[in-house]
Tab-separated table of C-alpha atoms in Angstrom:
chain	number	residue	atom	x	y	z
A	1	UNK	CA	144.051	185.137	97.862
A	2	UNK	CA	144.377	187.629	96.033
A	3	UNK	CA	146.988	186.298	92.890
A	4	UNK	CA	144.795	183.251	93.171
A	5	UNK	CA	141.353	185.980	93.096
A	6	UNK	CA	143.072	187.580	89.572
A	7	UNK	CA	144.692	184.507	88.117
A	8	UNK	CA	140.541	183.038	88.401
A	9	UNK	CA	139.163	186.601	86.508
A	10	UNK	CA	141.989	185.716	84.036
A	11	UNK	CA	141.300	182.007	83.596
A	12	UNK	CA	138.360	182.527	83.542
A	13	UNK	CA	138.239	184.836	80.155
A	14	UNK	CA	141.141	183.011	78.866
A	15	UNK	CA	139.119	179.407	79.026
A	16	UNK	CA	136.110	180.710	77.765
A	17	UNK	CA	137.271	183.002	75.244
A	18	UNK	CA	135.345	186.387	75.564
A	19	UNK	CA	137.698	189.429	77.337
A	20	UNK	CA	133.619	190.459	79.293
A	21	UNK	CA	133.903	193.811	77.148
A	22	UNK	CA	131.270	194.479	74.425
A	23	UNK	CA	131.953	197.651	71.516
A	24	UNK	CA	129.264	198.450	69.942
A	25	UNK	CA	129.290	199.439	66.682
A	26	UNK	CA	129.932	202.731	66.113
A	27	UNK	CA	126.351	204.265	65.783
A	28	UNK	CA	125.358	205.310	62.407
A	29	UNK	CA	121.473	206.165	60.815
A	30	UNK	CA	120.379	203.499	59.531
A	31	UNK	CA	117.973	205.670	56.085
A	32	UNK	CA	121.934	206.838	54.998
A	33	UNK	CA	123.270	203.521	55.674
A	34	UNK	CA	121.117	201.401	52.916
A	35	UNK	CA	120.895	204.081	50.196
A	36	UNK	CA	125.479	204.375	50.848
A	37	UNK	CA	125.825	200.286	50.941
A	38	UNK	CA	125.179	198.214	48.118
A	39	UNK	CA	126.210	194.644	48.552
A	40	UNK	CA	129.168	194.282	45.360
A	41	UNK	CA	129.942	197.334	44.894
A	42	UNK	CA	130.697	199.455	48.542
A	43	UNK	CA	134.217	199.829	49.417
A	44	UNK	CA	136.321	200.097	52.687
A	45	UNK	CA	137.398	202.813	52.253
A	46	UNK	CA	134.265	204.611	51.467
A	47	UNK	CA	132.549	203.034	54.642
A	48	UNK	CA	135.284	204.586	56.763
A	49	UNK	CA	134.590	208.143	54.654
A	50	UNK	CA	130.500	207.913	55.194
A	51	UNK	CA	130.712	206.545	58.525
A	52	UNK	CA	133.717	205.997	59.968
A	53	UNK	CA	135.821	203.106	61.402
A	54	UNK	CA	133.760	200.503	63.166
A	55	UNK	CA	134.227	197.249	65.585
A	56	UNK	CA	135.598	195.119	63.245
A	57	UNK	CA	136.403	191.128	62.744
A	58	UNK	CA	139.186	190.364	60.521
A	59	UNK	CA	140.226	186.300	59.607
A	60	UNK	CA	142.242	184.531	58.454
A	61	UNK	CA	140.352	183.501	55.389
A	62	UNK	CA	140.872	187.374	54.744
A	63	UNK	CA	137.413	188.370	54.604
A	64	UNK	CA	135.781	190.689	57.403
A	65	UNK	CA	132.611	190.969	60.102
A	66	UNK	CA	132.383	195.318	60.047
A	67	UNK	CA	129.469	196.313	62.549
A	68	UNK	CA	127.958	199.759	62.529
A	69	UNK	CA	124.504	200.027	64.519
A	70	UNK	CA	121.537	202.626	64.298
A	71	UNK	CA	119.792	203.892	67.148
A	72	UNK	CA	116.305	201.806	67.703
A	73	UNK	CA	114.906	204.009	70.730
A	74	UNK	CA	114.320	202.777	74.434
A	75	UNK	CA	118.211	201.745	74.402
A	76	UNK	CA	117.988	199.373	71.955
A	77	UNK	CA	120.092	199.616	68.751
A	78	UNK	CA	119.301	197.564	65.343
A	79	UNK	CA	122.228	195.386	63.995
A	80	UNK	CA	123.696	196.147	61.080
A	81	UNK	CA	125.756	193.608	59.709
A	82	UNK	CA	128.559	193.421	57.060
A	83	UNK	CA	130.854	190.949	55.645
A	84	UNK	CA	133.595	192.404	53.548
A	85	UNK	CA	135.878	190.507	50.856
A	86	UNK	CA	139.464	190.777	50.904
A	87	UNK	CA	139.623	193.424	48.511
A	88	UNK	CA	138.420	195.248	50.908
A	89	UNK	CA	134.674	195.366	48.708
A	90	UNK	CA	131.028	194.565	50.471
A	91	UNK	CA	129.735	191.060	49.821
A	92	UNK	CA	127.260	190.740	52.203
A	93	UNK	CA	124.908	192.915	54.689
A	94	UNK	CA	122.417	191.968	56.721
A	95	UNK	CA	120.079	193.823	59.034
A	96	UNK	CA	119.361	192.431	62.678
A	97	UNK	CA	116.526	194.242	64.518
A	98	UNK	CA	116.029	194.877	68.717
A	99	UNK	CA	114.606	192.197	69.854
A	100	UNK	CA	111.891	192.799	73.092
A	101	UNK	CA	114.113	190.631	75.367
A	102	UNK	CA	116.914	192.637	73.762
A	103	UNK	CA	118.588	194.152	77.254
A	104	UNK	CA	118.861	198.108	76.625
A	105	UNK	CA	122.116	199.804	77.123
B	1	UNK	CA	124.631	130.399	61.687
B	2	UNK	CA	124.410	133.676	59.665
B	3	UNK	CA	124.306	135.548	63.140
B	4	UNK	CA	126.848	133.067	64.391
B	5	UNK	CA	129.165	134.637	61.202
B	6	UNK	CA	128.469	137.839	61.853
B	7	UNK	CA	129.043	138.280	64.819
B	8	UNK	CA	132.935	135.939	64.676
B	9	UNK	CA	133.383	138.794	62.280
B	10	UNK	CA	131.712	141.326	63.694
B	11	UNK	CA	134.296	140.477	67.165
B	12	UNK	CA	136.813	140.356	64.492
B	13	UNK	CA	137.010	143.659	62.919
B	14	UNK	CA	136.601	144.646	66.366
B	15	UNK	CA	139.671	146.684	68.388
B	16	UNK	CA	141.677	144.162	70.789
B	17	UNK	CA	142.878	145.743	74.152
B	18	UNK	CA	147.009	144.928	73.755
B	19	UNK	CA	148.858	144.815	76.745
B	20	UNK	CA	151.842	147.272	76.165
B	21	UNK	CA	154.410	149.173	79.028
B	22	UNK	CA	154.354	152.334	78.667
B	23	UNK	CA	157.507	154.480	79.006
B	24	UNK	CA	156.440	157.769	78.461
B	25	UNK	CA	155.003	160.490	80.851
B	26	UNK	CA	151.664	161.854	80.298
B	27	UNK	CA	151.105	165.065	78.123
B	28	UNK	CA	149.294	166.665	80.731
B	29	UNK	CA	146.578	168.394	78.634
B	30	UNK	CA	145.938	164.887	77.243
B	31	UNK	CA	142.400	163.876	77.441
B	32	UNK	CA	141.622	161.195	79.950
B	33	UNK	CA	139.863	158.518	79.690
B	34	UNK	CA	137.450	158.646	82.440
B	35	UNK	CA	136.402	161.280	81.790
B	36	UNK	CA	135.258	160.603	78.639
B	37	UNK	CA	133.076	157.760	79.351
B	38	UNK	CA	131.905	159.845	81.860
B	39	UNK	CA	130.804	161.876	79.612
B	40	UNK	CA	129.127	159.695	77.237
B	41	UNK	CA	127.532	158.477	81.065
B	42	UNK	CA	126.668	161.785	81.146
B	43	UNK	CA	125.100	161.531	77.657
B	44	UNK	CA	123.011	159.160	78.806
B	45	UNK	CA	120.989	160.534	81.729
B	46	UNK	CA	120.613	163.592	79.745
B	47	UNK	CA	119.089	162.245	77.297
B	48	UNK	CA	115.856	163.088	76.953
B	49	UNK	CA	117.091	166.614	75.459
B	50	UNK	CA	118.232	165.047	72.328
B	51	UNK	CA	115.906	161.905	72.460
B	52	UNK	CA	116.944	161.012	69.864
B	53	UNK	CA	120.291	161.827	68.610
B	54	UNK	CA	123.361	159.540	68.928
B	55	UNK	CA	126.839	160.507	70.574
B	56	UNK	CA	129.952	160.665	68.528
B	57	UNK	CA	133.252	162.933	70.162
B	58	UNK	CA	134.931	165.334	67.084
B	59	UNK	CA	137.752	166.064	66.442
B	60	UNK	CA	138.596	169.705	64.703
B	61	UNK	CA	141.927	171.502	64.114
B	62	UNK	CA	143.264	174.122	67.058
B	63	UNK	CA	146.936	175.576	66.229
B	64	UNK	CA	147.213	177.298	62.364
B	65	UNK	CA	148.457	173.951	59.708
B	66	UNK	CA	147.486	170.610	61.418
B	67	UNK	CA	147.807	168.199	59.145
B	68	UNK	CA	143.768	166.795	60.265
B	69	UNK	CA	143.689	163.313	57.466
B	70	UNK	CA	145.584	159.991	58.820
B	71	UNK	CA	144.719	161.175	62.674
B	72	UNK	CA	144.546	158.220	64.716
B	73	UNK	CA	143.918	157.367	68.417
B	74	UNK	CA	144.959	155.359	71.159
B	75	UNK	CA	143.362	154.589	74.508
B	76	UNK	CA	147.076	154.640	76.297
B	77	UNK	CA	147.482	153.160	80.226
B	78	UNK	CA	149.859	151.179	82.087
B	79	UNK	CA	149.101	148.110	80.528
B	80	UNK	CA	147.140	149.080	77.781
B	81	UNK	CA	146.422	150.559	74.344
B	82	UNK	CA	143.600	150.736	73.120
B	83	UNK	CA	142.731	151.129	69.925
B	84	UNK	CA	140.494	154.074	68.864
B	85	UNK	CA	138.867	153.574	65.358
B	86	UNK	CA	138.260	157.384	63.714
B	87	UNK	CA	135.760	158.361	61.098
B	88	UNK	CA	137.066	160.833	58.065
B	89	UNK	CA	135.392	163.114	59.366
B	90	UNK	CA	137.383	162.029	61.985
B	91	UNK	CA	134.859	161.950	64.796
B	92	UNK	CA	134.871	158.707	66.679
B	93	UNK	CA	133.328	157.291	69.560
B	94	UNK	CA	134.654	155.577	72.955
B	95	UNK	CA	134.842	151.618	73.627
B	96	UNK	CA	134.500	150.893	77.118
B	97	UNK	CA	137.161	149.333	78.828
B	98	UNK	CA	136.980	148.438	81.898
B	99	UNK	CA	141.001	148.293	82.349
B	100	UNK	CA	141.771	151.635	80.746
B	101	UNK	CA	139.188	152.172	83.135
B	102	UNK	CA	141.430	150.971	85.881
B	103	UNK	CA	144.162	151.998	84.737
B	104	UNK	CA	143.081	156.207	84.535
B	105	UNK	CA	144.606	155.014	80.633
B	106	UNK	CA	144.705	158.332	78.287
B	107	UNK	CA	142.932	159.937	74.863
B	108	UNK	CA	146.005	159.749	72.789
B	109	UNK	CA	146.227	160.826	69.487
B	110	UNK	CA	148.954	161.481	66.698
B	111	UNK	CA	149.801	164.491	66.406
B	112	UNK	CA	150.656	167.098	69.700
B	113	UNK	CA	147.676	167.452	71.825
B	114	UNK	CA	147.504	170.587	71.584
B	115	UNK	CA	146.907	171.265	68.258
B	116	UNK	CA	143.521	169.616	67.651
B	117	UNK	CA	140.023	170.840	69.996
B	118	UNK	CA	138.333	167.923	71.129
B	119	UNK	CA	134.341	168.584	71.347
B	120	UNK	CA	130.891	166.142	71.813
B	121	UNK	CA	128.655	166.066	68.857
B	122	UNK	CA	125.307	164.990	69.628
B	123	UNK	CA	122.986	165.076	65.970
B	124	UNK	CA	119.464	164.266	65.793
B	125	UNK	CA	118.664	163.225	62.630
B	126	UNK	CA	116.625	163.844	60.333
B	127	UNK	CA	117.247	168.012	60.573
B	128	UNK	CA	117.003	170.192	57.603
B	129	UNK	CA	120.072	170.300	56.033
B	130	UNK	CA	122.078	173.122	57.745
B	131	UNK	CA	120.404	173.746	61.584
B	132	UNK	CA	121.109	172.218	64.438
B	133	UNK	CA	118.490	171.579	67.161
B	134	UNK	CA	119.269	172.951	70.346
B	135	UNK	CA	118.337	170.630	73.140
B	136	UNK	CA	121.030	168.895	70.874
B	137	UNK	CA	123.673	171.504	71.750
B	138	UNK	CA	122.785	172.066	75.904
B	139	UNK	CA	123.539	167.706	75.180
B	140	UNK	CA	126.858	168.609	73.281
B	141	UNK	CA	127.544	170.935	75.746
B	142	UNK	CA	126.340	168.625	78.765
B	143	UNK	CA	128.784	165.981	77.664
B	144	UNK	CA	131.610	167.970	76.392
B	145	UNK	CA	132.976	169.822	79.467
B	146	UNK	CA	132.080	166.390	81.823
B	147	UNK	CA	134.364	164.694	79.441
B	148	UNK	CA	136.695	167.726	80.399
B	149	UNK	CA	137.341	168.244	76.033
B	150	UNK	CA	138.289	172.068	76.057
B	151	UNK	CA	141.101	172.786	75.808
B	152	UNK	CA	142.721	175.100	77.584
B	153	UNK	CA	146.766	176.240	76.429
B	154	UNK	CA	148.286	176.316	79.306
B	155	UNK	CA	147.299	173.528	82.238
B	156	UNK	CA	147.569	176.252	85.152
B	157	UNK	CA	144.507	177.620	83.448
B	158	UNK	CA	143.448	174.252	82.968
B	159	UNK	CA	143.097	173.628	86.221
B	160	UNK	CA	141.563	176.664	87.939
B	161	UNK	CA	139.502	176.731	85.545
B	162	UNK	CA	138.540	172.993	86.098
B	163	UNK	CA	137.584	174.307	89.623
B	164	UNK	CA	135.650	176.568	89.031
B	165	UNK	CA	133.062	175.978	86.196
B	166	UNK	CA	130.997	172.682	86.651
B	167	UNK	CA	129.326	171.724	83.706
B	168	UNK	CA	126.281	173.225	85.120
B	169	UNK	CA	127.823	176.501	85.368
B	170	UNK	CA	128.923	176.712	82.158
B	171	UNK	CA	125.763	175.397	80.049
B	172	UNK	CA	122.835	177.225	82.516
B	173	UNK	CA	125.124	180.252	82.622
B	174	UNK	CA	124.155	183.250	79.550
B	175	UNK	CA	128.305	183.493	81.657
B	176	UNK	CA	128.951	179.630	80.293
B	177	UNK	CA	130.596	181.254	76.868
B	178	UNK	CA	131.313	177.342	75.596
B	179	UNK	CA	131.708	177.405	72.004
B	180	UNK	CA	130.630	175.339	69.292
B	181	UNK	CA	131.748	175.592	65.830
B	182	UNK	CA	129.203	175.764	62.452
B	183	UNK	CA	130.547	173.458	59.234
B	184	UNK	CA	131.989	176.528	57.158
B	185	UNK	CA	132.080	180.185	58.420
B	186	UNK	CA	129.436	181.928	59.131
B	187	UNK	CA	127.842	185.310	58.335
B	188	UNK	CA	124.223	184.859	60.385
B	189	UNK	CA	122.773	182.750	62.638
B	190	UNK	CA	118.710	182.597	63.815
B	191	UNK	CA	116.340	180.443	65.527
B	192	UNK	CA	113.344	179.472	65.087
B	193	UNK	CA	110.992	177.806	67.311
B	194	UNK	CA	106.630	178.237	66.263
B	195	UNK	CA	106.526	181.400	65.415
B	196	UNK	CA	109.457	183.569	67.210
B	197	UNK	CA	112.398	183.955	65.568
B	198	UNK	CA	115.473	185.343	66.788
B	199	UNK	CA	119.405	186.545	64.902
B	200	UNK	CA	121.407	185.994	67.053
B	201	UNK	CA	123.362	189.386	68.102
B	202	UNK	CA	126.887	189.913	67.185
B	203	UNK	CA	128.581	188.857	70.293
B	204	UNK	CA	127.481	185.537	70.078
B	205	UNK	CA	129.531	185.249	66.478
B	206	UNK	CA	132.866	184.538	66.820
B	207	UNK	CA	133.712	184.465	69.779
B	208	UNK	CA	132.122	187.598	71.289
B	209	UNK	CA	134.464	188.914	68.829
B	210	UNK	CA	136.695	190.453	71.184
B	211	UNK	CA	140.065	188.018	70.236
B	212	UNK	CA	143.237	190.175	69.558
B	213	UNK	CA	145.243	188.562	67.645
B	214	UNK	CA	147.489	187.945	71.411
B	215	UNK	CA	144.646	186.210	72.668
B	216	UNK	CA	143.242	183.478	69.527
B	217	UNK	CA	146.656	181.542	70.170
B	218	UNK	CA	144.497	180.947	74.412
B	219	UNK	CA	141.635	180.062	72.576
B	220	UNK	CA	140.138	176.772	71.316
B	221	UNK	CA	139.167	178.373	68.568
B	222	UNK	CA	142.409	179.507	67.206
B	223	UNK	CA	141.557	178.660	63.258
B	224	UNK	CA	137.799	178.400	63.818
B	225	UNK	CA	136.694	181.652	64.828
B	226	UNK	CA	134.766	182.269	61.352
B	227	UNK	CA	133.375	178.864	62.371
B	228	UNK	CA	132.236	180.317	65.956
B	229	UNK	CA	128.993	180.706	68.025
B	230	UNK	CA	127.307	181.061	71.091
B	231	UNK	CA	124.023	179.131	70.706
B	232	UNK	CA	122.148	180.726	74.130
B	233	UNK	CA	121.687	177.528	75.853
B	234	UNK	CA	120.768	178.316	78.578
B	235	UNK	CA	118.015	180.396	78.325
B	236	UNK	CA	114.664	178.322	78.763
B	237	UNK	CA	112.599	180.370	77.016
B	238	UNK	CA	114.317	178.906	73.685
B	239	UNK	CA	112.968	174.604	73.611
B	240	UNK	CA	114.745	172.061	73.132
B	241	UNK	CA	113.350	171.518	69.547
B	242	UNK	CA	114.432	175.256	69.010
B	243	UNK	CA	115.627	175.320	65.098
B	244	UNK	CA	119.311	176.787	64.773
B	245	UNK	CA	120.147	178.012	60.888
B	246	UNK	CA	123.596	179.335	59.772
B	247	UNK	CA	123.746	181.888	56.715
B	248	UNK	CA	127.492	181.141	55.744
B	249	UNK	CA	129.537	183.799	54.221
B	250	UNK	CA	130.793	181.858	50.894
B	251	UNK	CA	126.257	181.571	49.990
B	252	UNK	CA	124.188	184.123	48.784
B	253	UNK	CA	122.294	186.326	51.157
B	254	UNK	CA	119.134	184.923	52.264
B	255	UNK	CA	115.714	186.427	52.547
B	256	UNK	CA	115.589	186.678	56.366
B	257	UNK	CA	112.581	187.416	58.004
B	258	UNK	CA	112.495	188.283	62.317
């Protein structure tokens, strides 16, 4: 029975393609982030030097999405998302504010 | 007269079932003709979610290097081989055939079954370019699950998943994890309904962003990771007419006003 339950849990995780853990991005100061990060110029090495490693997702194309976060109060967070090209240069940047419907962490 | 000729032309253009004897054993992960027909029946029952939409099925790449050109499909039973025309965009509709239903036919492509992933495609005509409609996505989930389209690599996982996850459980739960695929790699996804607008959180893009290289082969997002997103189909505070719009990786950043 235990084995079946373990297999079931594994199957649910794999079938849905999610591990269940949602690793957050590294918390940074939003003002400093906005000052230092410039699409088309800022590099991977500069990001690591200024803010440290964070959650990233790599794709077959060589592009990478990076997630940093800023404290928005009350357990909420603003997302700061970057798209890095194959050369490791930031190509795009976007900000997702915390919404009232977000669950606090 | 003209209509009779037209009908005759249409009839001759429609695929004709052939009587054959099939000696090979069906692959356990082949798509079931019966299930796919059940998916089509589900579409009719739940059409209110997308009243103007039509249903097609869509073939997508599942493994690296799979050739997605020139795909052909057949519904293969013990004594029937029913050709299923596939459009250039790799979408198709399934003709209803009583013999294929009786024989519990399998829908088989001229590709290894595990090399592709299959989805229902429900599209309301006339939407702005680069947008989807949430009610269409809700129906895609219900039809896709009913039709048994989501591909698992292992029959064992498929069996357990099917035993534990009904279309309702998957499509109406925040933990349902039903994956959608956009046309191109996405950078941001925004929901808009009336005055309300929200950007999807990062955890709802790229299959949650939790896939390791070792995990990816188990996910039917394996080669589509940058096109993958979850939509809040379970959240009824977003109406069916909610527009889901995409900012793609290869286009200039849009001014987002949440």
